mmCIF file of C-alpha atoms in Angstrom:
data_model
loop_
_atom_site.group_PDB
_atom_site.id
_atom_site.type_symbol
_atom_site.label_atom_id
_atom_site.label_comp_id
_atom_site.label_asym_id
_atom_site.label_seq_id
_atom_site.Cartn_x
_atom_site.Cartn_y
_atom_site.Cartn_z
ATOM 1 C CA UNK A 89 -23.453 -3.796 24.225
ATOM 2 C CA UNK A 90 -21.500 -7.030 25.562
ATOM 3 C CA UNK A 91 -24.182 -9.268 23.897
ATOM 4 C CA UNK A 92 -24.362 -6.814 20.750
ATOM 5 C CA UNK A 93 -20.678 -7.634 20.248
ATOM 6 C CA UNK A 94 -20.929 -11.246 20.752
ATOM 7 C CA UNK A 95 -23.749 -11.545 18.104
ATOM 8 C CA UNK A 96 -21.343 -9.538 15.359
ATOM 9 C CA UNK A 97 -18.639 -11.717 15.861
ATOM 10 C CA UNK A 98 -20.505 -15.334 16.076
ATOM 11 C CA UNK A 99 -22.991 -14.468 13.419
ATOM 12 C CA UNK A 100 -20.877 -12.327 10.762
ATOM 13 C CA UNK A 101 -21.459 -9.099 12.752
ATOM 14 C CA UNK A 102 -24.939 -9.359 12.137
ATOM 15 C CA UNK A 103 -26.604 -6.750 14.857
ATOM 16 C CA UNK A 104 -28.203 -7.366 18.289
ATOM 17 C CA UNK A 105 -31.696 -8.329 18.002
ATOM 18 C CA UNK A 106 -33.919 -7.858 21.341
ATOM 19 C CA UNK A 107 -31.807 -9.781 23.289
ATOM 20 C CA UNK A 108 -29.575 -8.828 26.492
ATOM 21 C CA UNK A 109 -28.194 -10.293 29.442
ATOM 22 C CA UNK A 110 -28.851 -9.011 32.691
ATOM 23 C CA UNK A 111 -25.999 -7.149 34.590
ATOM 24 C CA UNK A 112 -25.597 -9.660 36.924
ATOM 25 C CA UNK A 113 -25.678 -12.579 34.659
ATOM 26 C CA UNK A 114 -23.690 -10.592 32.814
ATOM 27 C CA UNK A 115 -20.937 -10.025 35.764
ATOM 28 C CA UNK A 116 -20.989 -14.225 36.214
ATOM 29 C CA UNK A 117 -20.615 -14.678 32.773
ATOM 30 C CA UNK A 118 -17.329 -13.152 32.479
ATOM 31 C CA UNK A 119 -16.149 -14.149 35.843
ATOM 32 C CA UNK A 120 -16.761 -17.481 34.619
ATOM 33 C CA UNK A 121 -15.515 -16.981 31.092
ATOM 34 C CA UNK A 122 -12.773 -15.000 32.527
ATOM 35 C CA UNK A 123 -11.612 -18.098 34.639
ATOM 36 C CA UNK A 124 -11.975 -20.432 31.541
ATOM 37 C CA UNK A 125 -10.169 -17.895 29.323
ATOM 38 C CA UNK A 126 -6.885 -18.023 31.610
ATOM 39 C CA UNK A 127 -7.210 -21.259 31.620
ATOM 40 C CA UNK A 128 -7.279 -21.956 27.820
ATOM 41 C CA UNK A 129 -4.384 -19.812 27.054
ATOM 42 C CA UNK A 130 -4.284 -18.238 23.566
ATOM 43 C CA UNK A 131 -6.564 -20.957 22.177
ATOM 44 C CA UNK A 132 -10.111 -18.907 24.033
ATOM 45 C CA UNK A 133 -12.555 -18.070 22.029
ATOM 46 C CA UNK A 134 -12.367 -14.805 23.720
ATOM 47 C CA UNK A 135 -8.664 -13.864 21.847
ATOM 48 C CA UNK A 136 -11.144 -14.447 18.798
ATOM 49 C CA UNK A 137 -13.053 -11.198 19.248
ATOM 50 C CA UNK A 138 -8.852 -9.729 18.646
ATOM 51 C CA UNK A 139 -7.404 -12.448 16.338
ATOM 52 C CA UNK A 140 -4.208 -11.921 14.501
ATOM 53 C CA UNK A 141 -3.252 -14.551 11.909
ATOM 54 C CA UNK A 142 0.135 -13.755 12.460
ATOM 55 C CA UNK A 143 2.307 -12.797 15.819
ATOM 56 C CA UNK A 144 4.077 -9.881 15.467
ATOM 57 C CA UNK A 145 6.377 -10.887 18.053
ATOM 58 C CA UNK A 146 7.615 -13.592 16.345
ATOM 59 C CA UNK A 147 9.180 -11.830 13.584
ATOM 60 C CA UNK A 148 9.420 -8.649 11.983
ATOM 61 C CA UNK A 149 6.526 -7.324 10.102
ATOM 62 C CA UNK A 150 8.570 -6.822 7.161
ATOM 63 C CA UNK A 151 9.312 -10.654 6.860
ATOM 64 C CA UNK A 152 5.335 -11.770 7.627
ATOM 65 C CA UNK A 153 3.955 -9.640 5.227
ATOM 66 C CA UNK A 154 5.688 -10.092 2.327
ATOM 67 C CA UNK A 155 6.214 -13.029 -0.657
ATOM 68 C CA UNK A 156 8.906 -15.463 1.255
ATOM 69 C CA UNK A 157 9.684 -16.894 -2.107
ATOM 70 C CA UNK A 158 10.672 -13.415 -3.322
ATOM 71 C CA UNK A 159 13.104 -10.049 -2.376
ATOM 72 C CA UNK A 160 11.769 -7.762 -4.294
ATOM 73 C CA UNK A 161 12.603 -4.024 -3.361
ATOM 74 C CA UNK A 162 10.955 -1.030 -4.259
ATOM 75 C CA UNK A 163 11.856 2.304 -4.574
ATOM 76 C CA UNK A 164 9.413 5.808 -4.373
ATOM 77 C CA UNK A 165 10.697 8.815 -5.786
ATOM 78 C CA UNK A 166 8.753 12.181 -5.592
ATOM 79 C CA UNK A 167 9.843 14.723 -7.085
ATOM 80 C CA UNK A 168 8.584 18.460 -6.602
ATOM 81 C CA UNK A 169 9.871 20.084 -10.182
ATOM 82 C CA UNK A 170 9.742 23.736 -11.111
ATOM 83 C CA UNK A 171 6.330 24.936 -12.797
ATOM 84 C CA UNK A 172 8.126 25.778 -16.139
ATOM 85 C CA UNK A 173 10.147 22.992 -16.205
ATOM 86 C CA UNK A 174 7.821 20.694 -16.047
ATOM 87 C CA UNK A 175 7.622 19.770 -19.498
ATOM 88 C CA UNK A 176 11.751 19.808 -20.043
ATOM 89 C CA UNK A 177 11.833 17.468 -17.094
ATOM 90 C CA UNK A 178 9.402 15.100 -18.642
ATOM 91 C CA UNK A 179 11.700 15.094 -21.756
ATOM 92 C CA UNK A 180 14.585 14.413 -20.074
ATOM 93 C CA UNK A 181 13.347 11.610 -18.108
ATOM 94 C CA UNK A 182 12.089 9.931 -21.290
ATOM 95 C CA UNK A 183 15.142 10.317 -22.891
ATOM 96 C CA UNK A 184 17.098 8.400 -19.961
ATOM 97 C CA UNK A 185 14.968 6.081 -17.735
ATOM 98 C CA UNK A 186 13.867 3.957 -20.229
ATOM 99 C CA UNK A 187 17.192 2.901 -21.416
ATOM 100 C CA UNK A 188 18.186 2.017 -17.827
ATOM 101 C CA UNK A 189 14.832 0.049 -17.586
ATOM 102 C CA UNK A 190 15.607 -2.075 -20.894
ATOM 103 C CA UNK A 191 19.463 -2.460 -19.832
ATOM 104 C CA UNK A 192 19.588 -6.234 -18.300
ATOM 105 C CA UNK A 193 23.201 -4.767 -17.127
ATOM 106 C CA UNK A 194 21.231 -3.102 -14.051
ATOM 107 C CA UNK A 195 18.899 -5.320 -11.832
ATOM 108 C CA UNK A 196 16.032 -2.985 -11.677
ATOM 109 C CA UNK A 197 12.820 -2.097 -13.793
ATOM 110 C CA UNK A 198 10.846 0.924 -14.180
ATOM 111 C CA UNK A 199 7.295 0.021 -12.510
ATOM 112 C CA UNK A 200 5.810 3.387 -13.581
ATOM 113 C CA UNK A 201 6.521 6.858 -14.142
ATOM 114 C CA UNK A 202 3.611 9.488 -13.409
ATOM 115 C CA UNK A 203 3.013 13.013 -13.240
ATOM 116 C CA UNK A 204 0.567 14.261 -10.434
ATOM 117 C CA UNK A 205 -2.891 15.905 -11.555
ATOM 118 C CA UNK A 206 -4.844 16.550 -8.530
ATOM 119 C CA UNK A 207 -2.689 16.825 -5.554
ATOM 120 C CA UNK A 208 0.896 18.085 -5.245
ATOM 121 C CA UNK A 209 0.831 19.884 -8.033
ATOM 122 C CA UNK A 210 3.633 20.171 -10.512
ATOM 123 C CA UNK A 211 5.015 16.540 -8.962
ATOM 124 C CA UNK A 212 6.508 13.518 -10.881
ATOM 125 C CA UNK A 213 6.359 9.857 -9.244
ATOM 126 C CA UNK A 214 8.820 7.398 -10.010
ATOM 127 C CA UNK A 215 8.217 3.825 -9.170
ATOM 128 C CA UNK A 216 11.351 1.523 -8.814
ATOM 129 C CA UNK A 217 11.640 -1.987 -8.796
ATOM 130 C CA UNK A 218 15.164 -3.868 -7.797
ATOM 131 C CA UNK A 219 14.480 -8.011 -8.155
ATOM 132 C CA UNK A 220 17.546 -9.420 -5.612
ATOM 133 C CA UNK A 221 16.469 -6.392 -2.939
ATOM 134 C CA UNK A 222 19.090 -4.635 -1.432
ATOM 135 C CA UNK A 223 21.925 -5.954 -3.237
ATOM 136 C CA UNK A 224 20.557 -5.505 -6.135
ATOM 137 C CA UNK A 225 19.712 -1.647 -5.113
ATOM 138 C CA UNK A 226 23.327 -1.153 -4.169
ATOM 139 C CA UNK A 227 24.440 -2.731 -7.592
ATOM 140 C CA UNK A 228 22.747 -0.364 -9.590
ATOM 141 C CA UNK A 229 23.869 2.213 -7.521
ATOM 142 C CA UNK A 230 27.229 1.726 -8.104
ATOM 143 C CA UNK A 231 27.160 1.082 -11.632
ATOM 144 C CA UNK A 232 25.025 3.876 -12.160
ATOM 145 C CA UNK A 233 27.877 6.246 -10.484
ATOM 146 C CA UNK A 234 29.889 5.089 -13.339
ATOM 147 C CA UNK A 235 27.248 6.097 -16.295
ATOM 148 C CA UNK A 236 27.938 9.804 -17.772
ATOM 149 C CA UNK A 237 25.041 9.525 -19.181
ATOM 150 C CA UNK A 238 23.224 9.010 -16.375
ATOM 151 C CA UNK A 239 25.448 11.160 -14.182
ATOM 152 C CA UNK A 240 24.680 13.939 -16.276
ATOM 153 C CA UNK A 241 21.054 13.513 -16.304
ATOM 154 C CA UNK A 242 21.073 13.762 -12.711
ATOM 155 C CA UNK A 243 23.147 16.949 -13.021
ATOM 156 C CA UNK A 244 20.367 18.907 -15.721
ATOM 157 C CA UNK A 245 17.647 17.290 -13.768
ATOM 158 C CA UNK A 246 18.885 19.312 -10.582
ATOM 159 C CA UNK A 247 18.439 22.526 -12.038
ATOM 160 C CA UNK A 248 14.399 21.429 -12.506
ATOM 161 C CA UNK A 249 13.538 20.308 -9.026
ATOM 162 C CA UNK A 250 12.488 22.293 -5.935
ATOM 163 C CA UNK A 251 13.021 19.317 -3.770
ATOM 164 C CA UNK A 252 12.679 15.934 -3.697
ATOM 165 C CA UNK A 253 12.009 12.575 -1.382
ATOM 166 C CA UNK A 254 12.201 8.974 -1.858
ATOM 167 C CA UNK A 255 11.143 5.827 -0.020
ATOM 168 C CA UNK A 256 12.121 2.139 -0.022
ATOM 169 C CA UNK A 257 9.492 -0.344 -0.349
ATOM 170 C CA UNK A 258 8.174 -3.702 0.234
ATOM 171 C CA UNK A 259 4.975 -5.320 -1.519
ATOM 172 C CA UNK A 260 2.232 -6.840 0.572
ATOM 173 C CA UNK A 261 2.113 -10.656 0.025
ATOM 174 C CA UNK A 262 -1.637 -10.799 -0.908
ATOM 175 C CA UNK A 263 -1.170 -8.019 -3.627
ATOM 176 C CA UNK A 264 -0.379 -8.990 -7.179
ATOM 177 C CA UNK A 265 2.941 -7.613 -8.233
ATOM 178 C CA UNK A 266 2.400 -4.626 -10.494
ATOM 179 C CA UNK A 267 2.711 -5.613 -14.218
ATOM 180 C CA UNK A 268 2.501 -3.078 -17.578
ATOM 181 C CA UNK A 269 -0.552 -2.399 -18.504
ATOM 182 C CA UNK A 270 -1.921 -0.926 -21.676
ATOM 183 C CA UNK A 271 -4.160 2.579 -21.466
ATOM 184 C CA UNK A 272 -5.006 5.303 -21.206
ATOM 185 C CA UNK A 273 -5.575 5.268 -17.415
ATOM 186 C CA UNK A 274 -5.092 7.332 -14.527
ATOM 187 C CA UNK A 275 -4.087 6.473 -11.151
ATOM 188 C CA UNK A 276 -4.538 7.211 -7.742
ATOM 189 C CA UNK A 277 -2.375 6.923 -5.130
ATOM 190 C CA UNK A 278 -3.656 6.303 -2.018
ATOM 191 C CA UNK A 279 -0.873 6.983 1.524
ATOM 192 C CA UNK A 280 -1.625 6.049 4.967
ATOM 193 C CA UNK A 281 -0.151 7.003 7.755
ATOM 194 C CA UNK A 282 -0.438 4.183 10.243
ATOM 195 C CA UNK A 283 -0.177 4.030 14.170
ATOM 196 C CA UNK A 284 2.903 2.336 14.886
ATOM 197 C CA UNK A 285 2.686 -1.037 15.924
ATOM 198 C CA UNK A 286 -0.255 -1.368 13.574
ATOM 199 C CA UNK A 287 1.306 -3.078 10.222
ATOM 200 C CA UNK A 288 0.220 -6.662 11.133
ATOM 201 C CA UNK A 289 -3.406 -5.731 11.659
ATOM 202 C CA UNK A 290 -3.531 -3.678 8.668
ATOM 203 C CA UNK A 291 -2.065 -6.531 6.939
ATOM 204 C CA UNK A 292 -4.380 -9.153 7.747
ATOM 205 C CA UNK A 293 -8.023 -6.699 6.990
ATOM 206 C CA UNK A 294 -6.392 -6.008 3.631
ATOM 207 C CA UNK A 295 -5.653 -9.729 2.936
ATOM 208 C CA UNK A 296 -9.440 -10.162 3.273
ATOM 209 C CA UNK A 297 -10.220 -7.319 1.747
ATOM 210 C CA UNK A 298 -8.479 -7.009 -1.541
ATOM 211 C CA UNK A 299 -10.813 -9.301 -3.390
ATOM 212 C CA UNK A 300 -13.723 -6.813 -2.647
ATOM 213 C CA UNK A 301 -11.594 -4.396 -5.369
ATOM 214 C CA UNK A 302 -10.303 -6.503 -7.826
ATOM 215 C CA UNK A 303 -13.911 -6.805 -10.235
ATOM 216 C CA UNK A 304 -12.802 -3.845 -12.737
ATOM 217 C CA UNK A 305 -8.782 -4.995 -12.196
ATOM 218 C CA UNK A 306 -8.327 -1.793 -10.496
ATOM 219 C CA UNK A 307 -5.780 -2.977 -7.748
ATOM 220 C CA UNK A 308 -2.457 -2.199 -9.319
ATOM 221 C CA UNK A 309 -0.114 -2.459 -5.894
ATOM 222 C CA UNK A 310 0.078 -2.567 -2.338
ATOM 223 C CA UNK A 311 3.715 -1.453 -0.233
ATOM 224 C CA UNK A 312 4.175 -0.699 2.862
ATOM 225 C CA UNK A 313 7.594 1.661 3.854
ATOM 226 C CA UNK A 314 10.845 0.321 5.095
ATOM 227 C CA UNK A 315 13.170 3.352 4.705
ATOM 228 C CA UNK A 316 11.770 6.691 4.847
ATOM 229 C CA UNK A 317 8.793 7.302 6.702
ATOM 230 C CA UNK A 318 7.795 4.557 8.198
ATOM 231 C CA UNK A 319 4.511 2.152 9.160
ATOM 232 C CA UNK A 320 3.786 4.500 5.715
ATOM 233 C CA UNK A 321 1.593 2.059 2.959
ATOM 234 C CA UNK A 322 0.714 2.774 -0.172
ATOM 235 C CA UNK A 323 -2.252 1.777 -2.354
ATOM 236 C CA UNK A 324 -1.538 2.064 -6.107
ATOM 237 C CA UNK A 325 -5.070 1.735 -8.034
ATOM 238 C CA UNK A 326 -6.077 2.280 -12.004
ATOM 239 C CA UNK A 327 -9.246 3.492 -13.817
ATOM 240 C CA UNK A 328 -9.973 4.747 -17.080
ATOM 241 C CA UNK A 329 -11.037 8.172 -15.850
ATOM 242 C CA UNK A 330 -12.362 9.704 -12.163
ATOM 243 C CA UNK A 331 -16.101 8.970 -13.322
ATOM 244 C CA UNK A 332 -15.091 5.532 -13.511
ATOM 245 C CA UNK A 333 -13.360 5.651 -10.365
ATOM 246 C CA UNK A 334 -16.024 6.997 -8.571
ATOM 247 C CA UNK A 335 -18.670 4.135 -9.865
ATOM 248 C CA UNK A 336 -16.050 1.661 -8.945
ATOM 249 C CA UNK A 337 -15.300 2.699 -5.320
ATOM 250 C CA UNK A 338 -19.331 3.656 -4.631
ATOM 251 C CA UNK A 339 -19.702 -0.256 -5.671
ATOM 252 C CA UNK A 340 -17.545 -1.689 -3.403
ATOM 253 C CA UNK A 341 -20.095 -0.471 -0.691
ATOM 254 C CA UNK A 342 -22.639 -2.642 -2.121
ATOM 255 C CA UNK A 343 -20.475 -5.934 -1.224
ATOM 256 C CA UNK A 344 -21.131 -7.574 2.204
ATOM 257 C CA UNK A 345 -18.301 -7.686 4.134
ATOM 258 C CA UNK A 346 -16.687 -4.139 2.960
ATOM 259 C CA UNK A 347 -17.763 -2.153 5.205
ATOM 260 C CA UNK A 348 -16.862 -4.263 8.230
ATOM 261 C CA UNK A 349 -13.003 -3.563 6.694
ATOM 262 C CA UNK A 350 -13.390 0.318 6.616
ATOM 263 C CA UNK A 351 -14.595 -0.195 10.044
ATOM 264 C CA UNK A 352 -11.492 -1.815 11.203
ATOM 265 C CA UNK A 353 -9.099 -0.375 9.226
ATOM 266 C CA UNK A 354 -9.765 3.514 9.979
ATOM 267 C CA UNK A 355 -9.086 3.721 14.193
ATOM 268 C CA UNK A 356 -5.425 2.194 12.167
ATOM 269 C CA UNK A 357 -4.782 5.459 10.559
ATOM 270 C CA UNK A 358 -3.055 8.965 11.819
ATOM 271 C CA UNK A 359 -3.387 10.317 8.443
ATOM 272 C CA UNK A 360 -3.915 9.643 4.752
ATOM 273 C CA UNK A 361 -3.711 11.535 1.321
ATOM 274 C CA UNK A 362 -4.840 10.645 -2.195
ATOM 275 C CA UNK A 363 -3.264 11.890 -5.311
ATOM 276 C CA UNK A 364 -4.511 11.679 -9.079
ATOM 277 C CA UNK A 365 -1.713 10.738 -11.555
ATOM 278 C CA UNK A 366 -1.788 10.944 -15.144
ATOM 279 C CA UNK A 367 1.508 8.334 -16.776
ATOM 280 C CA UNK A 368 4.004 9.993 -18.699
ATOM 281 C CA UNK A 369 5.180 8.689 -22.007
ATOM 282 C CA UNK A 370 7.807 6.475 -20.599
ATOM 283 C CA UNK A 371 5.881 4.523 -17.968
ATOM 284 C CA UNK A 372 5.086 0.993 -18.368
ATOM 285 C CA UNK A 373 2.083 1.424 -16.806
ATOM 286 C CA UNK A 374 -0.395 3.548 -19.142
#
């Protein structure tokens, strides 16, 4: 099994063929590479087989894995509205959130606006983003406070909702930041749940593996949670309809290297959910 492992990560994790090592040369060999590996340090071959690009020690996960040259913040709104209000609440958010989007007074832009289709049913998704990062959230707070029209907008929208939950976001460095895009699509939504202490591993697969889904521009946005549940990412994708999606994600298997990432990536996970969303008239994103 040793030598099975050694010949997937010198040769591109091709498999074992006929070849082993005898248990007792296999005993001397790591004694010996045991000795050599304490003596190298972090610069074995050995810390290889484990590698990290980045040391999460160092600094917080939140500052390796994002764009340094950048704060952008992003905020996750899900909303669990009433089954006959559904269509009043769409109404009223299209009467009110794209004014505050278009309004250069407040620092933030509407990314996307979705109801869910398969899923949480009876949901709308909001998708925040505040360019400055938390001061700009707290600025549009606060002037926001001061908006009657938004004030009462909050106030009808209350009567709609059964609950409601929101997260703040950051954006992985090696996804592109989420830009309008023309439609009709639909989009899935894809949460995981990681292990904690996982984020920088998760990080580093996905920086590999995000040009595996990019042929059919699919890859809309990647975020990972910083208030609100946390070592929580989400995967924001686009197709033109779930036929499409499914010949798009059955191709992906057909690329070497993929899956080597699924692989990796799944022991990360302690849970994970997909939802189908269809945009509303006011979202950017169509």
């Amino acid at each position: 099994m040793a030598t099975g492992v050694l010949q997937r990560v010198r040769g591109g994790f091709t498999p074992a063929k006929n070849s082993a090592l005898s248990a007792g040369n296999l005993s001397l060999w790591v004694r010996g590479f045991s000795a050599s590996n304490s003596r190298n340090g972090e610069d074995s071959w050995f810390r290889s087989l484990f590698v990290r690009k980045v040391d999460p020690r160092k600094d917080a996960h939140s500052t390796l894995l994002t764009k340094n040259e950048e704060s952008n913040l992003y905020k996750i709104q899900f909303h669990n509205v009433k089954p006959e209000c559904l269509d009043d609440y769409n109404k009223l958010c299209e009467d009110v959130l794209p004014s505050i989007h278009a309004d250069k007074y407040y620092p933030c832009e509407l990314v996307g606006t979705w109801n869910t289709w398969y899923g949480e049913q009876d949901q709308a998704v909001h998708l925040w983003r505040y360019r400055g990062g938390y001061p700009a959230l707290t600025e549009v707070m606060n002037k926001l406070r001061q908006n009657k029209e938004f004030t009462a907008y909050r106030k009808e929208r209350g009567k709609m909702l059964l609950s409601r939950r929101n997260q703040l976001l950051l954006e992985f460095s090696f996804w592109n930041e989420p830009v309008p895009r023309e439609g009709p699509n639909i989009y899935e939504l894809r949460s995981y749940q990681l292990r904690p202490g996982t984020m920088i591993e998760w990080g580093n697969y996905w920086a590999r593996a995000i040009r595996y889904r990019q042929r059919n521009r699919e890859a809309v946005g990647g975020f990972f949670s910083q208030i609100g549940d946390l070592y929580l990412v989400h995967h924001l994708w686009a197709y033109k309809d779930l036929l499409s999606r499914e010949a798009t994600r059955n191709a992906v298997w057909q690329q070497e290297g993929w899956h080597e990432v699924v692989y990796y990536t799944v022991p990360l996970i302690q849970h994970m959910d997909s939802r189908i969303m269809i945009p509303t008239k006011a979202s950017p994103l169509q």
